[in-house]
CSV table of C-alpha atoms and ligand atoms in Angstrom, one decimal:
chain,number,residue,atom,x,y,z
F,6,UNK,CA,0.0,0.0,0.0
F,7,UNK,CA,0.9,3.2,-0.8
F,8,UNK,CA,0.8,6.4,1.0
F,9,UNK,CA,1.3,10.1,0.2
F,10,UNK,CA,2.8,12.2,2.6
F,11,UNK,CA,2.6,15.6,2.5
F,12,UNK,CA,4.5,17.4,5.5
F,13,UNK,CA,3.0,20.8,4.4
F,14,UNK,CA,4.4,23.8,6.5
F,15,UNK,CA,5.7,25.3,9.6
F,16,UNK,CA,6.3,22.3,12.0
F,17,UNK,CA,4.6,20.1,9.7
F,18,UNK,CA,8.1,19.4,7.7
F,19,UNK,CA,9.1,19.0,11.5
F,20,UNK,CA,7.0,16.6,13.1
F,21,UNK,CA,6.3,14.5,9.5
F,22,UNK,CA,9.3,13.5,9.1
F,23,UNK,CA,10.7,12.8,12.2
F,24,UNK,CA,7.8,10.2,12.7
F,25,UNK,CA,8.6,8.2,9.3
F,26,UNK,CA,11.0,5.8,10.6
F,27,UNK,CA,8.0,4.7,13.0
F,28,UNK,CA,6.3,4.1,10.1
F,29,UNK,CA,8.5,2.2,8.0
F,30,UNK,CA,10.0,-0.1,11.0
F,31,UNK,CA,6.5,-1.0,12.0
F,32,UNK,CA,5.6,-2.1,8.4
F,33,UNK,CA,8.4,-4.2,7.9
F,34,UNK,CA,7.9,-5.6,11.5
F,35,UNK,CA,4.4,-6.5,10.9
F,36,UNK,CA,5.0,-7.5,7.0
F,37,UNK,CA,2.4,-4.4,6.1
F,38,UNK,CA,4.4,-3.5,3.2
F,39,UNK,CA,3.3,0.3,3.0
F,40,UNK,CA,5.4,2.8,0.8
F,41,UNK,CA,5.0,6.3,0.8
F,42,UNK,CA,6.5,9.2,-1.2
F,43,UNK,CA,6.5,12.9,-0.4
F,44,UNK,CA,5.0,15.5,-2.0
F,45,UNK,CA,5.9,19.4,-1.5
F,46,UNK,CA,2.8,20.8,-1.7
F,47,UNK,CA,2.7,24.0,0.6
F,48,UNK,CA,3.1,27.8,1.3
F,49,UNK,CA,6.7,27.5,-0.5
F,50,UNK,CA,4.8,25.9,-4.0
F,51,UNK,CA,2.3,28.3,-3.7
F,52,UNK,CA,4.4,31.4,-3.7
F,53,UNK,CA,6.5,29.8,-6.1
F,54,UNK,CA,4.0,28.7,-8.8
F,55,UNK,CA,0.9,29.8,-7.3
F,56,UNK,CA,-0.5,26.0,-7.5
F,57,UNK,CA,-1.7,24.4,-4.3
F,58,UNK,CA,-2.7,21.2,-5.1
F,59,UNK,CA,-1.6,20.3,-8.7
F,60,UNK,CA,-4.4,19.5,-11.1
F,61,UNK,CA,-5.1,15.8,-11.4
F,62,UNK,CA,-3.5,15.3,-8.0
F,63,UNK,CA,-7.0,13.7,-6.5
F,64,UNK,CA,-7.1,11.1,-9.5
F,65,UNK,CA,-3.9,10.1,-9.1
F,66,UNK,CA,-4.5,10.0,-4.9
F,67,UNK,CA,-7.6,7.8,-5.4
F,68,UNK,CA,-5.7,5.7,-7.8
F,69,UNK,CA,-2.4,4.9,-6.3
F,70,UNK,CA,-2.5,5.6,-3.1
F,71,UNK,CA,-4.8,4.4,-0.2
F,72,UNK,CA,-4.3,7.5,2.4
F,73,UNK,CA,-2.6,10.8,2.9
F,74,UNK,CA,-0.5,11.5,6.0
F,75,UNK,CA,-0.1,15.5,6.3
F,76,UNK,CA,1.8,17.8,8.5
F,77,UNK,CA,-0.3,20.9,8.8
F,78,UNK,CA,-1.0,23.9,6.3
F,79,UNK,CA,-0.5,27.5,7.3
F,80,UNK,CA,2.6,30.4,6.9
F,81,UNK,CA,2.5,33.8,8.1
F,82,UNK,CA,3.6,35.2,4.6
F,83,UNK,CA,0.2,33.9,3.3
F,84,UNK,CA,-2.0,35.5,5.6
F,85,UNK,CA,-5.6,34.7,4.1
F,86,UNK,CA,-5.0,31.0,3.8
F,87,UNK,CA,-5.4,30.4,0.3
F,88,UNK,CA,-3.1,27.8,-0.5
F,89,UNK,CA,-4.1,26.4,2.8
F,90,UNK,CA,-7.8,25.9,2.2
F,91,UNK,CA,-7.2,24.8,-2.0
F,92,UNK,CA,-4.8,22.1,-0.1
F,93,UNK,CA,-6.2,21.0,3.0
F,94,UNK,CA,-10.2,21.6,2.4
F,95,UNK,CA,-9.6,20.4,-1.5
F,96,UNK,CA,-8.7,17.3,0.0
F,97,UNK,CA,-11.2,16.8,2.5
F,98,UNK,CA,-14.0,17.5,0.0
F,99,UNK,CA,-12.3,16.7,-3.3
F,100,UNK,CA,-12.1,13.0,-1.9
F,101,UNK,CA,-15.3,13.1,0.0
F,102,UNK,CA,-13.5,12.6,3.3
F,103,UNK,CA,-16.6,13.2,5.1
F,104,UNK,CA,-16.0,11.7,8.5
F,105,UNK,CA,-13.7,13.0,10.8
F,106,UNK,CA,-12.9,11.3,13.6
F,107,UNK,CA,-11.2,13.3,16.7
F,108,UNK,CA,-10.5,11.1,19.6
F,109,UNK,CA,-10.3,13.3,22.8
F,110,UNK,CA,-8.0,10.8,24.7
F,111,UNK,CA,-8.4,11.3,28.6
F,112,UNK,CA,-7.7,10.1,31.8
F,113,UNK,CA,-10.9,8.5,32.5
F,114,UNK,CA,-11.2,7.1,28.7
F,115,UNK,CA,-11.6,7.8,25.0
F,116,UNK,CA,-14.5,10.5,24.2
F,117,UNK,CA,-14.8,10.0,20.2
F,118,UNK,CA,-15.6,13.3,18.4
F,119,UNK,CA,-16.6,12.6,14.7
F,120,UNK,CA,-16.9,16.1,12.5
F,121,UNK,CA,-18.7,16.4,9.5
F,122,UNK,CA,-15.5,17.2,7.1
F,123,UNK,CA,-17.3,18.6,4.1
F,124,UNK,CA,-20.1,20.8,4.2
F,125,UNK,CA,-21.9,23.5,6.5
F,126,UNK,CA,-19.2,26.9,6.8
F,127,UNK,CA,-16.8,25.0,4.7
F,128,UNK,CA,-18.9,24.5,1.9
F,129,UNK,CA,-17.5,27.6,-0.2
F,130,UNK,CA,-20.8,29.2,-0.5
F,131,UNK,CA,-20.5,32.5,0.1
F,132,UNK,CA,-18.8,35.6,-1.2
F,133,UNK,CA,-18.4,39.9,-0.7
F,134,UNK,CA,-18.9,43.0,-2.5
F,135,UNK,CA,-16.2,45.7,-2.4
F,136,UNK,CA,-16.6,49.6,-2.7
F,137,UNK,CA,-13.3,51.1,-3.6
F,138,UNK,CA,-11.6,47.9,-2.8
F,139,UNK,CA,-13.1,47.8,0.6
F,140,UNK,CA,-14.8,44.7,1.5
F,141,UNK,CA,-18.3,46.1,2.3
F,142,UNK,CA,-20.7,43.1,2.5
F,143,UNK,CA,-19.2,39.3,3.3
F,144,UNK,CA,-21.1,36.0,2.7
F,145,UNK,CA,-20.2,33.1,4.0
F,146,UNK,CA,-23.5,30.6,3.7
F,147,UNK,CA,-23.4,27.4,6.4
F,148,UNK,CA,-24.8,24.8,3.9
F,149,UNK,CA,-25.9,21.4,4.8
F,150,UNK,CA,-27.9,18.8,2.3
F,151,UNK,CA,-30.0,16.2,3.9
F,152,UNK,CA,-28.0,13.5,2.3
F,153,UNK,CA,-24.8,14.8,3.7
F,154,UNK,CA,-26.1,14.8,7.5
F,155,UNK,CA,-27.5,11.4,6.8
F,156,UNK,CA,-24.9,9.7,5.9
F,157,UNK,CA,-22.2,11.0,8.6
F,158,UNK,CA,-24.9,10.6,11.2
F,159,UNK,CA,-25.3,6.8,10.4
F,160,UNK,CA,-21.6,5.7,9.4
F,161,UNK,CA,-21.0,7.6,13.1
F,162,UNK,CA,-23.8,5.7,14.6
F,163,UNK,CA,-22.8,2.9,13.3
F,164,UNK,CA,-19.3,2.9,14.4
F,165,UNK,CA,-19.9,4.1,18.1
F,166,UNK,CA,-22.4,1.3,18.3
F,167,UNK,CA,-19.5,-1.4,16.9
F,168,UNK,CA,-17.1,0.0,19.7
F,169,UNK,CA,-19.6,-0.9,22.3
F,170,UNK,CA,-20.6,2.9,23.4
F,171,UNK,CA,-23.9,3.3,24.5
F,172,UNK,CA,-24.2,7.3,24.5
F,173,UNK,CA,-24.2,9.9,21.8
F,174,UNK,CA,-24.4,13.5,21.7
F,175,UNK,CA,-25.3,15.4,19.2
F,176,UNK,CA,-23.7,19.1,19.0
F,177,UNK,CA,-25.9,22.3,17.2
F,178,UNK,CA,-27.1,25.7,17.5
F,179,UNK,CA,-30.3,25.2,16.9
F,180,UNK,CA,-31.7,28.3,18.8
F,181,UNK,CA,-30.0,30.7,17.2
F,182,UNK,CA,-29.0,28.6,13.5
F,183,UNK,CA,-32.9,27.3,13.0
F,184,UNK,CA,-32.7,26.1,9.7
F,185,UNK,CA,-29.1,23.3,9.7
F,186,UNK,CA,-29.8,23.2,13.4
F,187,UNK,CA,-33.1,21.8,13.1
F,188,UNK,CA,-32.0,19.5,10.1
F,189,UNK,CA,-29.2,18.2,11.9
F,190,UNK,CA,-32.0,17.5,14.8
F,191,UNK,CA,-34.6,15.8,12.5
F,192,UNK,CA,-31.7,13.3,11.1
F,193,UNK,CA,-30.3,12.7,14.3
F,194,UNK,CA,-34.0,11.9,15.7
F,195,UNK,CA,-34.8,9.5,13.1
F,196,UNK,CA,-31.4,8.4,12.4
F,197,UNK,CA,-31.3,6.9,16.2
F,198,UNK,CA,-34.0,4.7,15.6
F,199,UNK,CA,-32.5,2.3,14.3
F,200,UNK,CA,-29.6,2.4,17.4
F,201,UNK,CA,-31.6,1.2,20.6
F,202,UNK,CA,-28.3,0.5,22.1
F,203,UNK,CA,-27.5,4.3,21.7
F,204,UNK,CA,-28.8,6.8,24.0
F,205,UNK,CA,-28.8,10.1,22.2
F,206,UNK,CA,-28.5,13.8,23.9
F,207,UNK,CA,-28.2,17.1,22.6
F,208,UNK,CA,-26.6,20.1,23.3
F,209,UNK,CA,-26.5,23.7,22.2
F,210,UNK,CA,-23.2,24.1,21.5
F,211,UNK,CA,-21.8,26.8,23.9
F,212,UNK,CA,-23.5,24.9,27.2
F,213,UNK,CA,-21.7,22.1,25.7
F,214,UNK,CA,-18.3,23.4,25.6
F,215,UNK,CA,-18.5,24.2,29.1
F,216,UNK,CA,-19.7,20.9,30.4
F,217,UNK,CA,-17.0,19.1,28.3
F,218,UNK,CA,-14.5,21.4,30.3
F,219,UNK,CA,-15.8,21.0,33.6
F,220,UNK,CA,-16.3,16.9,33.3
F,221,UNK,CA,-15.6,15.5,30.1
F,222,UNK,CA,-16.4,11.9,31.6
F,223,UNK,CA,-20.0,11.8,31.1
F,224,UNK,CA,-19.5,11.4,27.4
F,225,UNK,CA,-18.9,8.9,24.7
F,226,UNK,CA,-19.7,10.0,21.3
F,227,UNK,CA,-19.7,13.3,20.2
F,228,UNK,CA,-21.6,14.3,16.5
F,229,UNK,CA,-20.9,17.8,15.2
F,230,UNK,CA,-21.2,19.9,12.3
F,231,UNK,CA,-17.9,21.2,10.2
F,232,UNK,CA,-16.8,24.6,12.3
F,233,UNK,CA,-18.4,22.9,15.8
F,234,UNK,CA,-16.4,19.8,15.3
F,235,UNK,CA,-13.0,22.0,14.6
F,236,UNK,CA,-13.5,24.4,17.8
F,237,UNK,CA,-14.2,21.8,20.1
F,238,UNK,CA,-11.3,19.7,18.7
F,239,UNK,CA,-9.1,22.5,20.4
F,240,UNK,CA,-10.7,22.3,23.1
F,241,UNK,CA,-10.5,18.8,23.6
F,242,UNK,CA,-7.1,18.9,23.0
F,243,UNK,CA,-6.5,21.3,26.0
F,244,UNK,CA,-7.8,19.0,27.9
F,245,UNK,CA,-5.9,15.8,26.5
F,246,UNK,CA,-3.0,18.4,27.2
F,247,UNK,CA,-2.1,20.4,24.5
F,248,UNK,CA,-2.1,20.6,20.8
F,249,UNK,CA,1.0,18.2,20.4
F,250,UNK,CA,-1.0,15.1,21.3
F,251,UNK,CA,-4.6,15.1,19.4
F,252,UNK,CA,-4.6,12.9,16.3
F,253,UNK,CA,-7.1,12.8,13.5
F,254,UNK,CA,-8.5,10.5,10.6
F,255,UNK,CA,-10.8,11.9,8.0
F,256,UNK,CA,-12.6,8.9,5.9
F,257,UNK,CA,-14.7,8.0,2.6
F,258,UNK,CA,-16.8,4.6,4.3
F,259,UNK,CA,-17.6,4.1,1.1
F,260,UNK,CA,-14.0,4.5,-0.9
F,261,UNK,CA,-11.7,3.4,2.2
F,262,UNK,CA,-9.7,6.1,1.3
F,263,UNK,CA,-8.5,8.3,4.3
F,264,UNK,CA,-6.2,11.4,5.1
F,265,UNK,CA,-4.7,11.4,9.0
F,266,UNK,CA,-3.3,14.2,10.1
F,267,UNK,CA,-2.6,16.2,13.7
F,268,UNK,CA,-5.3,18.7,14.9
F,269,UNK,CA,-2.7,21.1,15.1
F,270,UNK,CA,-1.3,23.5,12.3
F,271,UNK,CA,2.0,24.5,12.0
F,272,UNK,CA,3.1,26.7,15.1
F,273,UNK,CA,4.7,29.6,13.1
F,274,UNK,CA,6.5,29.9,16.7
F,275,UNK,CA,7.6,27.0,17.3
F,276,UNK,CA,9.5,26.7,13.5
F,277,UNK,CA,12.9,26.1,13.4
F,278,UNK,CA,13.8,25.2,17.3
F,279,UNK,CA,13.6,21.4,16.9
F,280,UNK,CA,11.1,20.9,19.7
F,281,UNK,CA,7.6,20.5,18.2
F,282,UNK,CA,6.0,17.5,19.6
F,283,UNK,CA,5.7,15.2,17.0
F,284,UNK,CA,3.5,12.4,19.2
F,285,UNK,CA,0.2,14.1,17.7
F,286,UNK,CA,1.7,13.1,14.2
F,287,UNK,CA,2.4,9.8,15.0
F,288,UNK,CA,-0.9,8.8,16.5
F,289,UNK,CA,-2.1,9.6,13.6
F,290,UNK,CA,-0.3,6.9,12.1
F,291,UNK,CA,-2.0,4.7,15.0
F,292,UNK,CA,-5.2,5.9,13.4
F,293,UNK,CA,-4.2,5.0,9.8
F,294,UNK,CA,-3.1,1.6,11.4
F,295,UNK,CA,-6.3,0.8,12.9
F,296,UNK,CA,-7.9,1.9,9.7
F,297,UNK,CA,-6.1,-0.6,7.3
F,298,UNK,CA,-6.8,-3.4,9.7
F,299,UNK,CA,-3.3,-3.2,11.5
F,300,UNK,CA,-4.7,-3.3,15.0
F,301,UNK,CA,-1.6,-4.5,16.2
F,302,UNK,CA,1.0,-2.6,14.9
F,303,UNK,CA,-1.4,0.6,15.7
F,304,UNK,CA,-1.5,-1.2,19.4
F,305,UNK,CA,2.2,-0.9,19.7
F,306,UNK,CA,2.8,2.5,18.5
F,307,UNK,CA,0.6,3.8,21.2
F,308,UNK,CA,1.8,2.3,23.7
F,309,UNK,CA,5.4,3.4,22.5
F,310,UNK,CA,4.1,7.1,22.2
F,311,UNK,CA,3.0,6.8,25.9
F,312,UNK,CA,5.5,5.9,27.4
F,313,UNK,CA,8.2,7.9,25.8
F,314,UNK,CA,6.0,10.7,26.1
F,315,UNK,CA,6.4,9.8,30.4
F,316,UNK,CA,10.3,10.0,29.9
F,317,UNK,CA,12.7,12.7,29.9
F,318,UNK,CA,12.7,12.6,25.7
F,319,UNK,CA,9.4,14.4,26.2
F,320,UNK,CA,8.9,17.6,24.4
F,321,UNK,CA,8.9,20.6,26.6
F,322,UNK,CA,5.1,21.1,25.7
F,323,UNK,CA,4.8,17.9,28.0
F,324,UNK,CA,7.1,19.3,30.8
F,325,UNK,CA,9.9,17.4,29.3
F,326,UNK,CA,13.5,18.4,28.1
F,327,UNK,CA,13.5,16.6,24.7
F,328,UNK,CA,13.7,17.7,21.2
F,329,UNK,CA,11.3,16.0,18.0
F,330,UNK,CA,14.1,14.0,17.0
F,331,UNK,CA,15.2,12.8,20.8
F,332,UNK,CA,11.1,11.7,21.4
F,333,UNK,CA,11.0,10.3,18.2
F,334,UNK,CA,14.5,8.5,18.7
F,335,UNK,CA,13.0,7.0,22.5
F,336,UNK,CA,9.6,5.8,20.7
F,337,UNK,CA,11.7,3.8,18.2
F,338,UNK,CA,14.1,2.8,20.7
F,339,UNK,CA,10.9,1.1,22.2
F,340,UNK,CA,9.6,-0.3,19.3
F,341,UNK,CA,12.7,-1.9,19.0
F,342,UNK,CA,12.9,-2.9,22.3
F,343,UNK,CA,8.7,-4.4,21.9
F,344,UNK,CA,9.1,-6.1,19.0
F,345,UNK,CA,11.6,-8.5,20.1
F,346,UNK,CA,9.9,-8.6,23.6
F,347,UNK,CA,6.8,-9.3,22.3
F,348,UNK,CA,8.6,-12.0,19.9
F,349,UNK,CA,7.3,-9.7,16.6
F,350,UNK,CA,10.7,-9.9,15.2
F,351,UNK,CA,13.4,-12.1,16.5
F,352,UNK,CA,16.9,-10.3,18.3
F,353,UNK,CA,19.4,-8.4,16.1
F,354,UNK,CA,21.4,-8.5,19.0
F,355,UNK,CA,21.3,-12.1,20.7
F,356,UNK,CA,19.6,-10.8,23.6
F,357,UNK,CA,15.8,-12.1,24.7
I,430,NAD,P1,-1.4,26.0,15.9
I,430,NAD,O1,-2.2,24.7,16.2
I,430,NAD,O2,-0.4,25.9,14.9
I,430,NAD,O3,-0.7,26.4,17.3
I,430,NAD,C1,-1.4,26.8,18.5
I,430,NAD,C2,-0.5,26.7,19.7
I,430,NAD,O4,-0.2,25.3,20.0
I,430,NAD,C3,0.8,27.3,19.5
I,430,NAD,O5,1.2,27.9,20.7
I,430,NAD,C4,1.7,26.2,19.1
I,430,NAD,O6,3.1,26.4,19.5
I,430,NAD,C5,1.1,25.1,19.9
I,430,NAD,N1,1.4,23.8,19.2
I,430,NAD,C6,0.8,23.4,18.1
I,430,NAD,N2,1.3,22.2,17.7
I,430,NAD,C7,2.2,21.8,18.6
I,430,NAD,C8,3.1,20.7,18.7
I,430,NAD,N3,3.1,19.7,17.8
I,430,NAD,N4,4.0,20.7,19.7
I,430,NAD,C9,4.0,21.7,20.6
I,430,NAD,N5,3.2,22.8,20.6
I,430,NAD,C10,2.3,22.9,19.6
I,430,NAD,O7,-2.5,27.1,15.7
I,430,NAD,P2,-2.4,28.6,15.1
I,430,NAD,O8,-1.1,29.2,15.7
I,430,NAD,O9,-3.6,29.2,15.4
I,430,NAD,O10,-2.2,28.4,13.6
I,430,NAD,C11,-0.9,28.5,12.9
I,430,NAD,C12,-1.2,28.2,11.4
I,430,NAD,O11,-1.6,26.9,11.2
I,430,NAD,C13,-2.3,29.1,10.8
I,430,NAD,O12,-1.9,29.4,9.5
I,430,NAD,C14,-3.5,28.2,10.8
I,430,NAD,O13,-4.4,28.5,9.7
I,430,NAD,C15,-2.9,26.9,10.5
I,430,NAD,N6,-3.6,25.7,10.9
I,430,NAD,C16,-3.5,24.6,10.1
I,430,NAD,C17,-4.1,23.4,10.5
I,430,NAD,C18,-4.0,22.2,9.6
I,430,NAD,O14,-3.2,22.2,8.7
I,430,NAD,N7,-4.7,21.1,9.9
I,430,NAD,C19,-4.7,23.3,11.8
I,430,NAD,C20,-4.8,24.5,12.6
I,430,NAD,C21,-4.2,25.6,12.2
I,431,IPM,C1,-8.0,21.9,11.4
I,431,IPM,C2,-7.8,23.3,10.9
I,431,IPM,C3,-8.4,23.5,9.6
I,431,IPM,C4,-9.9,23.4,9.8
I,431,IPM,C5,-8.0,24.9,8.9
I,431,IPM,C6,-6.6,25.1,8.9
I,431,IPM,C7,-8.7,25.1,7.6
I,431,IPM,O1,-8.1,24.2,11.9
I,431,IPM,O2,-7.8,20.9,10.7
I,431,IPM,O3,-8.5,21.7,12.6
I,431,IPM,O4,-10.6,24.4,10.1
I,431,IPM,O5,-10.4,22.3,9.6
I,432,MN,MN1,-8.7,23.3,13.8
């Protein structure tokens, strides 16, 4: 199998690569036989040929690769974006990526946030009229289609239920946003009957956010809309304990193909001092494990991530004194040190 990574910008040519020797050890460990090559696309290609992603690059993604693995988007000398959102959101939609799945991963348990990836205030509708090249009236339309909430309502149903959760929440606005709000409601509603196992909530969306901060143990499943399901990854990931650790998979059900990626983006100040945490990036790579079936291998990683991230190689993000290549070094180290325990792969060095 094939992957494409694209480290993007900022830390994301950081944390990326730091985390592909993970990668490729644990494929020839487990006999997975995934290949990847890099592609630049990015703030740099953008400025330099004002192409984001290259035309025909989502046939040739669906063709002959089965998953992207991204950095992050995002430089300071491009301040709207642009290149950021043709990338990143041409991905997402160009390749129907329409579930996102944002596991908040805390003390008490695993609290599954699943984003709709394609529609609502990402859908592009919108626009603005200028007077004298001042903006004067901005549109930006929050756009959702029946069929769209359907069918990331069910796959998500559908999925807590196979993991054996027995609550789900449902995230909107529909007080003040009466027209998605209430369509998200209706689906939900009669989406649910077909899930007696599932008891089903919902929330407004700002008394939500505060409950989730004061006791995020009450939940399970968590279904949002596009812009919700990005703000309350944040969130979550301040309570998971910072930005370097959230980890992200955005899925077609229907084409397999998937695109895994940190929450984060690329930390204009951290750029260039070697100490991004690169532990969200790599449990991504869990994700993308779990995805293709390699429960194992994904199995491994994290528990590798965790405890080097309970070591002195830690990133200072985590209190530690490492950089992203010393973390990055330790997690190998106890790959290495796994896969011969756990008789994966026999002893290079004679020792049991
Ligand atoms: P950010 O996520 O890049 O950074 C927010 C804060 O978290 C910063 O203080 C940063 O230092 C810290 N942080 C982030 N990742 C970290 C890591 N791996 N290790 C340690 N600390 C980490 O958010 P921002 O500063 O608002 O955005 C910077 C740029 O990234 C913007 O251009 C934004 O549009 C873009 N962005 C891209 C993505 C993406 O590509 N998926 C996601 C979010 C933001
Ligand atoms: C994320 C990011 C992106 C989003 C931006 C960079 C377009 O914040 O992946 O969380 O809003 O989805
Ligand atoms: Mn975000």
């Amino acid at each position: 199998m094939r992957i494409a990574v694209v480290p993007g910008d900022g830390i994301g040519q950081e944390v990326v690569p730091a985390t592909l020797p993970a990668l490729t050890m644990l494929s020839e460990a487990f006999g997975l036989g995934i290949d990847y090559d890099v592609f630049d696309w990015g703030a740099d290609q953008w400025l330099a040929t004002g192409v984001g992603l290259p035309s025909g690059a989502l046939g040739h993604l669906a063709r002959d690769y089965g998953a992207v693995f991204l950095g992050a988007l995002g430089d300071p000398r491009i301040p709207d974006m642009a290149h950021g959102r043709d990338i990143l959101l041409g991905l997402r939609k160009g390749l129907d990526l329409y579930v996102n799945h944002r596991p908040l991963v805390l003390r008490h348990g695993v609290v599954d946030l699943y984003r709709e990836n394609t529609q609502g205030l990402y859908a592009g509708v919108g626009g603005s009229l200028t007077r004298f090249g001042e903006v004067t009236v901005a549109i930006d339309e929050c756009v959702y289609t029946r069929d769209v909430v359907e069918r990331f309502v069910r796959f998500c149903l559908g999925r807590l239920r196979e993991q054996g959760r027995r609550k789900v929440t449902l995230v909107h606005k529909s007080n003040a946003v009466p027209n998605t709000g209430s369509l998200w409601q209706d689906v939900f509603r009669r989406e649910m009957a077909a899930f007696p196992e599932l008891t089903g909530s919902e929330e407004y969306v700002d008394s939500f956010c505060y409950n989730l901060v004061r006791d995020p143990t009450p939940y399970e499943g968590i279904l949002a809309s596009n812009l919700f399901g990005d703000i309350i990854s944040d969130i979550g990931a301040a309570l998971m304990g910072g930005l370097g650790l959230a980890s992200s998979a955005s899925v077609c059900p229907e084409s397999g193909f998937a695109l895994f990626e940190p929450v984060h983006g690329s930390a204009p100040d951290l750029v260039g001092k070697g100490t991004a945490n690169p532990y969200a990036a790599a449990m991504s790579l869990a994700l993308m494990f779990d995805h293709f079936g390699h429960g194992a291998a994904a199995g491994l990683l994290r528990d590798c991530l965790t405890e080097a991230a309970d070591s002195e190689a830690a990133t200072p993000d985590l209190g530690g004194k490492g950089s992203t290549r010393d973390f990055m070094d330790q997690v190998t180290a106890l790959l290495e040190r796994e896969l011969v325990r756990r008789r994966i792969r026999p002893s290079t060095t004679g020792e049991l």
